[in-house]
Coordinates of C-alpha atoms and ligand atoms in Angstrom, one line a residue:
M1063 CA 25.2 -70.3 -53.5
S1064 CA 27.0 -72.3 -50.9
H1065 CA 29.7 -69.7 -50.3
E1066 CA 30.3 -68.6 -46.8
L1067 CA 29.4 -65.0 -47.7
F1068 CA 25.8 -66.0 -48.3
D1069 CA 25.7 -67.7 -44.9
K1070 CA 27.0 -64.4 -43.4
I1071 CA 24.3 -62.4 -45.1
A1072 CA 21.7 -64.9 -43.9
E1073 CA 23.0 -64.6 -40.4
L1074 CA 22.9 -60.9 -40.5
R1075 CA 19.5 -61.0 -41.9
A1076 CA 18.3 -63.3 -39.1
E1077 CA 20.0 -61.0 -36.5
L1078 CA 18.2 -58.0 -38.1
E1079 CA 14.8 -59.8 -37.9
A1080 CA 15.5 -60.9 -34.3
T1081 CA 16.5 -57.4 -33.1
N1082 CA 13.6 -55.5 -31.7
P1083 CA 14.6 -52.1 -30.4
Q1084 CA 12.4 -51.0 -27.5
N1085 CA 13.3 -47.4 -27.4
E1086 CA 15.1 -44.7 -29.3
A1087 CA 18.5 -45.5 -27.9
E1088 CA 18.2 -49.1 -29.0
L1089 CA 16.9 -48.0 -32.3
E1090 CA 20.0 -45.9 -32.7
Q1091 CA 22.2 -49.0 -32.0
F1092 CA 20.2 -50.8 -34.7
R1093 CA 20.8 -48.1 -37.2
I1094 CA 24.5 -48.0 -36.6
R1095 CA 24.8 -51.8 -36.9
F1096 CA 22.7 -52.2 -40.0
L1097 CA 22.4 -48.9 -41.8
G1098 CA 25.3 -46.7 -40.5
T1099 CA 28.3 -45.7 -42.6
K1100 CA 30.2 -48.7 -41.1
N1101 CA 27.3 -51.1 -41.1
A1102 CA 27.7 -54.9 -40.8
F1103 CA 27.0 -55.5 -44.5
K1104 CA 29.8 -53.2 -45.6
D1105 CA 32.3 -55.4 -43.9
L1106 CA 31.3 -58.1 -46.4
T1107 CA 31.4 -56.0 -49.5
P1108 CA 35.2 -56.1 -50.1
R1109 CA 35.0 -59.9 -50.1
I1110 CA 32.8 -59.9 -53.2
K1111 CA 35.9 -60.7 -55.2
E1112 CA 36.0 -64.1 -53.6
L1113 CA 32.8 -65.1 -55.4
P1114 CA 32.6 -66.5 -58.9
N1115 CA 31.2 -64.0 -61.3
E1116 CA 27.8 -65.5 -61.6
E1117 CA 27.3 -65.3 -57.9
K1118 CA 28.3 -61.6 -57.6
K1119 CA 24.9 -60.3 -58.8
N1120 CA 23.1 -62.6 -56.3
F1121 CA 25.3 -61.3 -53.5
G1122 CA 24.3 -57.8 -54.4
I1123 CA 20.6 -58.6 -54.5
K1124 CA 20.7 -60.4 -51.1
T1125 CA 22.7 -57.5 -49.5
N1126 CA 20.2 -54.9 -50.9
E1127 CA 17.2 -56.9 -49.7
A1128 CA 18.7 -57.0 -46.2
L1129 CA 19.5 -53.3 -46.3
Q1130 CA 16.0 -52.5 -47.4
A1131 CA 14.5 -54.7 -44.7
A1132 CA 16.7 -52.9 -42.2
Q1133 CA 15.6 -49.5 -43.5
A1134 CA 11.9 -50.5 -43.4
K1135 CA 12.2 -51.7 -39.9
F1136 CA 14.0 -48.6 -38.9
D1137 CA 11.5 -46.3 -40.5
Q1138 CA 8.5 -48.1 -39.0
L1139 CA 10.0 -48.1 -35.4
Q1140 CA 11.1 -44.5 -35.7
S1141 CA 7.6 -43.3 -36.5
Q1142 CA 6.1 -45.5 -33.8
F1143 CA 8.4 -44.0 -31.2
A1144 CA 7.6 -40.5 -32.4
R1145 CA 3.9 -41.2 -32.1
Q1146 CA 4.3 -42.6 -28.6
E1147 CA 6.1 -39.5 -27.6
S1148 CA 3.5 -37.1 -28.9
Q1149 CA 0.8 -39.1 -27.2
E1150 CA 2.6 -38.5 -24.0
T1151 CA 2.8 -34.8 -24.7
N1152 CA -0.8 -34.8 -25.6
K1153 CA -1.8 -35.4 -22.0
F1154 CA -2.1 -31.6 -22.5
D1155 CA -4.9 -30.5 -24.8
L1156 CA -3.0 -28.2 -27.1
T1157 CA -6.2 -27.0 -28.7
A1158 CA -7.7 -25.8 -25.4
N1159 CA -8.3 -22.1 -25.1
A1160 CA -5.6 -20.3 -23.2
Y1161 CA -6.7 -18.6 -20.0
G1162 CA -7.1 -14.9 -20.5
L1163 CA -4.8 -12.6 -18.5
P1164 CA -6.8 -11.4 -15.5
L1165 CA -7.9 -7.8 -16.2
G1166 CA -7.7 -5.3 -13.5
S1167 CA -10.5 -2.9 -12.8
R1168 CA -10.8 0.6 -11.7
H1169 CA -11.7 1.3 -8.1
P1170 CA -15.2 2.7 -7.7
I1171 CA -13.8 5.8 -6.1
S1172 CA -11.6 6.4 -9.2
L1173 CA -14.6 5.8 -11.4
V1174 CA -16.7 8.3 -9.6
M1175 CA -13.9 10.8 -9.3
N1176 CA -13.1 10.6 -13.0
E1177 CA -16.7 11.1 -13.9
M1178 CA -16.9 14.2 -11.7
I1179 CA -13.7 15.5 -13.2
S1180 CA -14.9 15.0 -16.7
I1181 CA -18.1 16.9 -16.0
F1182 CA -16.2 19.9 -14.6
E1183 CA -13.7 19.8 -17.4
R1184 CA -16.5 20.2 -19.9
I1185 CA -17.2 23.7 -18.4
G1186 CA -13.6 24.8 -18.3
F1187 CA -12.2 23.6 -15.0
T1188 CA -8.7 22.1 -14.9
V1189 CA -7.4 19.6 -12.3
A1190 CA -5.0 20.9 -9.6
E1191 CA -3.3 18.5 -7.2
E1192 CA -1.5 19.3 -4.0
R1193 CA 0.2 17.8 -1.0
E1194 CA -1.6 15.7 1.6
I1195 CA 0.8 16.8 4.4
E1196 CA -0.1 20.4 5.0
D1197 CA 0.7 23.1 7.4
D1198 CA -1.6 25.0 9.6
W1199 CA -1.7 28.1 7.5
H1200 CA -3.0 26.4 4.3
N1201 CA -5.4 24.0 6.0
F1202 CA -6.8 26.3 8.6
T1203 CA -5.6 29.8 9.2
A1204 CA -5.7 31.2 5.7
L1205 CA -9.1 29.7 5.4
G1206 CA -10.4 31.9 8.2
T1207 CA -9.9 29.4 11.0
P1208 CA -7.2 30.7 13.4
A1209 CA -6.0 28.4 16.3
D1210 CA -8.7 29.5 18.7
H1211 CA -11.6 29.4 16.3
P1212 CA -14.4 27.2 17.3
A1213 CA -14.8 25.9 13.7
R1214 CA -11.7 23.8 14.2
D1215 CA -13.8 21.5 16.2
M1216 CA -15.7 20.6 13.0
Q1217 CA -12.7 18.6 11.8
D1218 CA -10.6 16.5 14.1
T1219 CA -7.1 16.7 12.9
F1220 CA -4.1 14.3 12.7
Y1221 CA -1.0 16.2 13.6
L1222 CA 2.4 14.8 12.7
L1223 CA 5.0 14.0 15.3
N1224 CA 3.4 16.2 17.9
D1225 CA 4.1 19.1 15.6
V1226 CA 1.2 21.5 15.5
E1227 CA 2.5 22.9 12.2
A1228 CA 2.5 19.7 10.1
L1229 CA -0.8 17.9 9.7
L1230 CA -2.7 15.6 7.3
R1231 CA -5.0 17.9 5.4
T1232 CA -8.6 17.6 6.7
H1233 CA -10.1 18.9 3.5
T1234 CA -9.1 19.7 -0.1
S1235 CA -9.9 23.4 0.6
S1236 CA -6.2 23.7 1.4
V1237 CA -5.6 23.4 -2.4
Q1238 CA -7.5 26.7 -2.9
I1239 CA -4.9 28.5 -0.8
R1240 CA -2.0 26.8 -2.6
V1241 CA -3.3 27.6 -6.0
M1242 CA -4.4 31.2 -5.3
G1243 CA -0.9 31.8 -3.8
K1244 CA 0.7 30.8 -7.1
Q1245 CA -1.7 31.8 -9.9
K1246 CA -3.3 35.0 -10.9
P1247 CA -7.1 35.2 -11.6
P1248 CA -8.9 34.0 -13.6
I1249 CA -8.6 30.7 -11.8
R1250 CA -10.9 27.8 -12.5
I1251 CA -9.8 24.5 -10.9
I1252 CA -11.1 21.4 -9.3
A1253 CA -8.9 19.6 -6.8
P1254 CA -9.6 15.9 -6.2
G1255 CA -7.7 14.1 -3.5
R1256 CA -7.5 12.2 -0.2
V1257 CA -8.2 13.8 3.1
Y1258 CA -7.9 12.6 6.7
R1259 CA -9.8 13.1 9.9
N1260 CA -9.4 11.6 13.3
E1261 CA -12.7 9.9 13.4
T1262 CA -13.9 6.5 14.5
I1263 CA -14.2 4.1 11.7
S1264 CA -17.7 2.8 11.2
A1265 CA -20.1 2.0 8.3
R1266 CA -20.7 5.7 7.8
S1267 CA -17.4 7.4 8.6
H1268 CA -13.7 6.7 8.0
C1269 CA -10.5 8.4 9.0
Q1270 CA -9.5 8.8 5.3
F1271 CA -11.7 9.7 2.4
H1272 CA -11.7 11.7 -0.8
Q1273 CA -13.0 15.1 -1.7
I1274 CA -13.3 17.2 -4.8
E1275 CA -12.8 20.9 -4.3
G1276 CA -13.9 23.5 -6.8
L1277 CA -12.7 27.1 -7.1
F1278 CA -13.5 29.9 -9.5
V1279 CA -12.0 33.3 -9.1
A1280 CA -12.3 36.1 -11.7
E1281 CA -13.8 39.5 -12.1
G1282 CA -17.6 39.6 -11.5
V1283 CA -18.1 36.0 -10.4
S1284 CA -21.5 35.8 -8.7
F1285 CA -23.7 33.5 -6.6
A1286 CA -25.8 32.9 -9.8
D1287 CA -22.6 31.5 -11.4
L1288 CA -22.1 29.2 -8.4
R1289 CA -25.7 28.0 -8.5
Q1290 CA -25.6 27.4 -12.3
T1291 CA -22.3 25.5 -12.0
I1292 CA -23.7 23.2 -9.3
Y1293 CA -26.9 22.7 -11.1
F1294 CA -25.0 21.6 -14.3
F1295 CA -23.0 19.2 -12.2
A1296 CA -26.1 17.7 -10.4
K1297 CA -27.9 17.3 -13.7
E1298 CA -24.9 15.6 -15.4
M1299 CA -23.9 13.4 -12.5
F1300 CA -27.3 12.3 -11.1
G1301 CA -29.7 13.3 -13.8
A1302 CA -31.2 15.6 -11.1
T1303 CA -33.8 18.1 -12.3
Q1304 CA -33.8 20.2 -9.1
I1305 CA -31.3 21.4 -6.6
R1306 CA -31.9 23.5 -3.5
M1307 CA -29.5 25.7 -1.6
R1308 CA -29.8 25.9 2.2
P1309 CA -28.0 28.7 4.1
S1310 CA -25.0 27.3 6.0
Y1311 CA -21.7 28.2 7.6
F1312 CA -18.1 27.7 6.6
P1313 CA -15.3 29.9 7.8
F1314 CA -14.0 30.6 4.3
T1315 CA -17.1 31.5 2.5
E1316 CA -19.7 34.2 2.9
P1317 CA -22.5 33.6 2.2
S1318 CA -22.3 29.8 2.5
A1319 CA -24.7 27.1 1.5
E1320 CA -25.3 23.4 1.5
V1321 CA -26.7 21.9 -1.7
D1322 CA -29.3 19.2 -1.9
V1323 CA -30.3 17.4 -5.1
Y1324 CA -33.8 16.0 -5.6
W1325 CA -33.3 12.3 -5.6
G1326 CA -36.9 11.2 -5.7
L1327 CA -38.9 8.8 -3.7
N1328 CA -39.4 5.9 -6.0
S1329 CA -38.2 3.0 -3.9
D1330 CA -37.7 2.0 -0.3
T1331 CA -34.0 2.7 -0.7
D1332 CA -34.8 6.3 -1.7
Y1333 CA -36.9 6.7 1.5
R1334 CA -34.0 5.4 3.5
I1335 CA -31.2 7.4 2.1
T1336 CA -33.1 10.7 1.9
K1337 CA -34.7 10.1 5.3
G1338 CA -38.1 10.3 3.7
T1339 CA -37.6 13.8 2.2
G1340 CA -36.6 12.9 -1.4
W1341 CA -33.6 15.4 -1.0
L1342 CA -30.0 14.4 -0.7
E1343 CA -27.2 16.7 0.5
I1344 CA -24.3 16.5 -1.8
L1345 CA -21.9 19.4 -1.1
G1346 CA -21.0 22.6 0.7
C1347 CA -20.2 25.8 -1.1
G1348 CA -20.2 29.6 -1.0
M1349 CA -18.8 32.9 -2.2
I1350 CA -15.1 33.1 -1.2
D1351 CA -14.7 35.3 1.9
P1352 CA -12.8 38.5 0.8
Q1353 CA -10.3 37.9 3.6
V1354 CA -9.4 34.5 2.2
L1355 CA -8.6 36.2 -1.2
E1356 CA -6.5 38.8 0.6
N1357 CA -4.7 36.1 2.5
C1358 CA -3.5 34.8 -0.8
G1359 CA -2.5 38.2 -2.2
I1360 CA -5.6 38.5 -4.5
D1361 CA -7.3 41.9 -4.6
S1362 CA -10.7 41.4 -3.2
Q1363 CA -11.9 44.7 -4.5
K1364 CA -11.3 43.5 -8.0
Y1365 CA -12.0 39.8 -7.9
T1366 CA -14.7 37.6 -6.5
G1367 CA -15.0 33.9 -6.5
F1368 CA -16.9 30.8 -5.4
A1369 CA -15.8 27.5 -4.0
F1370 CA -17.4 24.2 -3.3
G1371 CA -16.4 20.9 -1.8
M1372 CA -17.9 17.5 -1.7
G1373 CA -17.2 14.0 -0.5
V1374 CA -16.5 11.3 -3.1
E1375 CA -17.2 8.2 -1.0
R1376 CA -20.7 9.3 -0.3
I1377 CA -21.5 9.8 -3.9
A1378 CA -19.9 6.4 -4.9
M1379 CA -21.9 4.7 -2.2
L1380 CA -25.1 6.2 -3.5
K1381 CA -24.3 5.5 -7.1
Y1382 CA -23.3 1.9 -6.5
Q1383 CA -25.6 1.1 -3.6
I1384 CA -22.7 0.3 -1.2
D1385 CA -23.9 0.7 2.3
D1386 CA -20.7 0.5 4.3
I1387 CA -17.8 2.9 3.6
R1388 CA -15.2 0.4 4.9
L1389 CA -15.8 -1.7 1.8
L1390 CA -14.3 1.1 -0.2
F1391 CA -11.0 0.8 1.6
E1392 CA -10.7 -3.0 2.1
N1393 CA -10.0 -3.7 -1.6
D1394 CA -11.6 -7.1 -1.5
V1395 CA -11.3 -8.3 -5.1
R1396 CA -14.8 -9.7 -5.0
L1397 CA -16.1 -6.2 -4.7
L1398 CA -13.6 -4.7 -7.1
Q1399 CA -14.2 -7.3 -9.9
Q1400 CA -17.8 -6.1 -10.1
F1401 CA -16.5 -2.8 -11.7
Q1402 CA -14.5 -4.7 -14.4
S1403 CA -16.3 -3.2 -17.4
A1404 CA -17.4 0.1 -16.0
G1405 CA -16.3 3.1 -18.1
Y1406 CA -13.9 5.9 -17.2
Ligands
DAH1316 N1 -14.0 22.0 3.2 C1 -15.4 21.7 3.5 C2 -15.4 20.4 4.3 O1 -14.5 19.6 4.3 C3 -16.3 21.5 2.3 C4 -16.4 22.9 1.6 C5 -17.5 23.7 2.0 C6 -15.6 23.3 0.7 C7 -17.7 24.9 1.4 C8 -15.8 24.5 0.1 C9 -16.8 25.3 0.4 O2 -14.9 25.0 -0.9 O3 -17.0 26.5 -0.2 O4 -16.4 20.1 4.9

């Protein structure tokens, strides 16, 4: 047992015990030195023949013991380092719930508009959309409002580039003219869209807003049909049990009416918004003036029709109790988020 090879093994064993890798790189050095394919013990192996036979077995045992010690130390350090690393990673709580993706919401104007559309679709109306930049003919003249007509003062117009021909439509009634110019009766459409007027912006008025126009042209359409259509809408939209029609004037309808729905007087708000009457004006309407039909190439002897138009903001403000129209155009997310789970 006094052979130099045993001293060598003892030295290597001492070195192995004294080596304490502090990190993965040092552990790799340790592995190469004591466990790698060219490890320090292998250098000794060929010299086994220098030993007398009875010592050979002992040499093998000592070498194996040292290799096993090296392997055990390696395994233990390797898992220790892996644990440390994962603790560092665990500064993050991997089991925490992920944040949900922020969900968008529909704008209150879209919600109201979609609800209106779906009510009219149920009674056979289809949606028609048209341009917002119009010409004088479609926005005014064909609708019974030539240049010198006093009714033009009802709507202050934005003209484009000092061009009296191109303008931003002041109402969706222009869509009536476009559609009647292209389609043959029977025509039954609603036209939702944006309109513009040169008005001072305040809590009650804005220079841009939305309207929905309705148009029904066919043989034998009567004022009774108009009234029933509006009644159906008021019932579905507001749960209204009564409507009333007041005579009014529009250049493109004859006779013309404004429609009020019975809103009720159940709260202070009801008194305020109905000015103490319980009635709320919701739209303008009338039988299409025969001259308007003729302007679009429709035979006014054969066909009659009705039309109506209403503001969407006003109805959205009533429905959602918003008392300043500007809120509907500012797109403050704090307002919009409140409509997150609303339908339509
Ligand atoms: N265009 C009108 C406005 O903007 C609303 C209107 C009234 C539309 C009567 C109509 C109608 O179709 O028949 O004030």
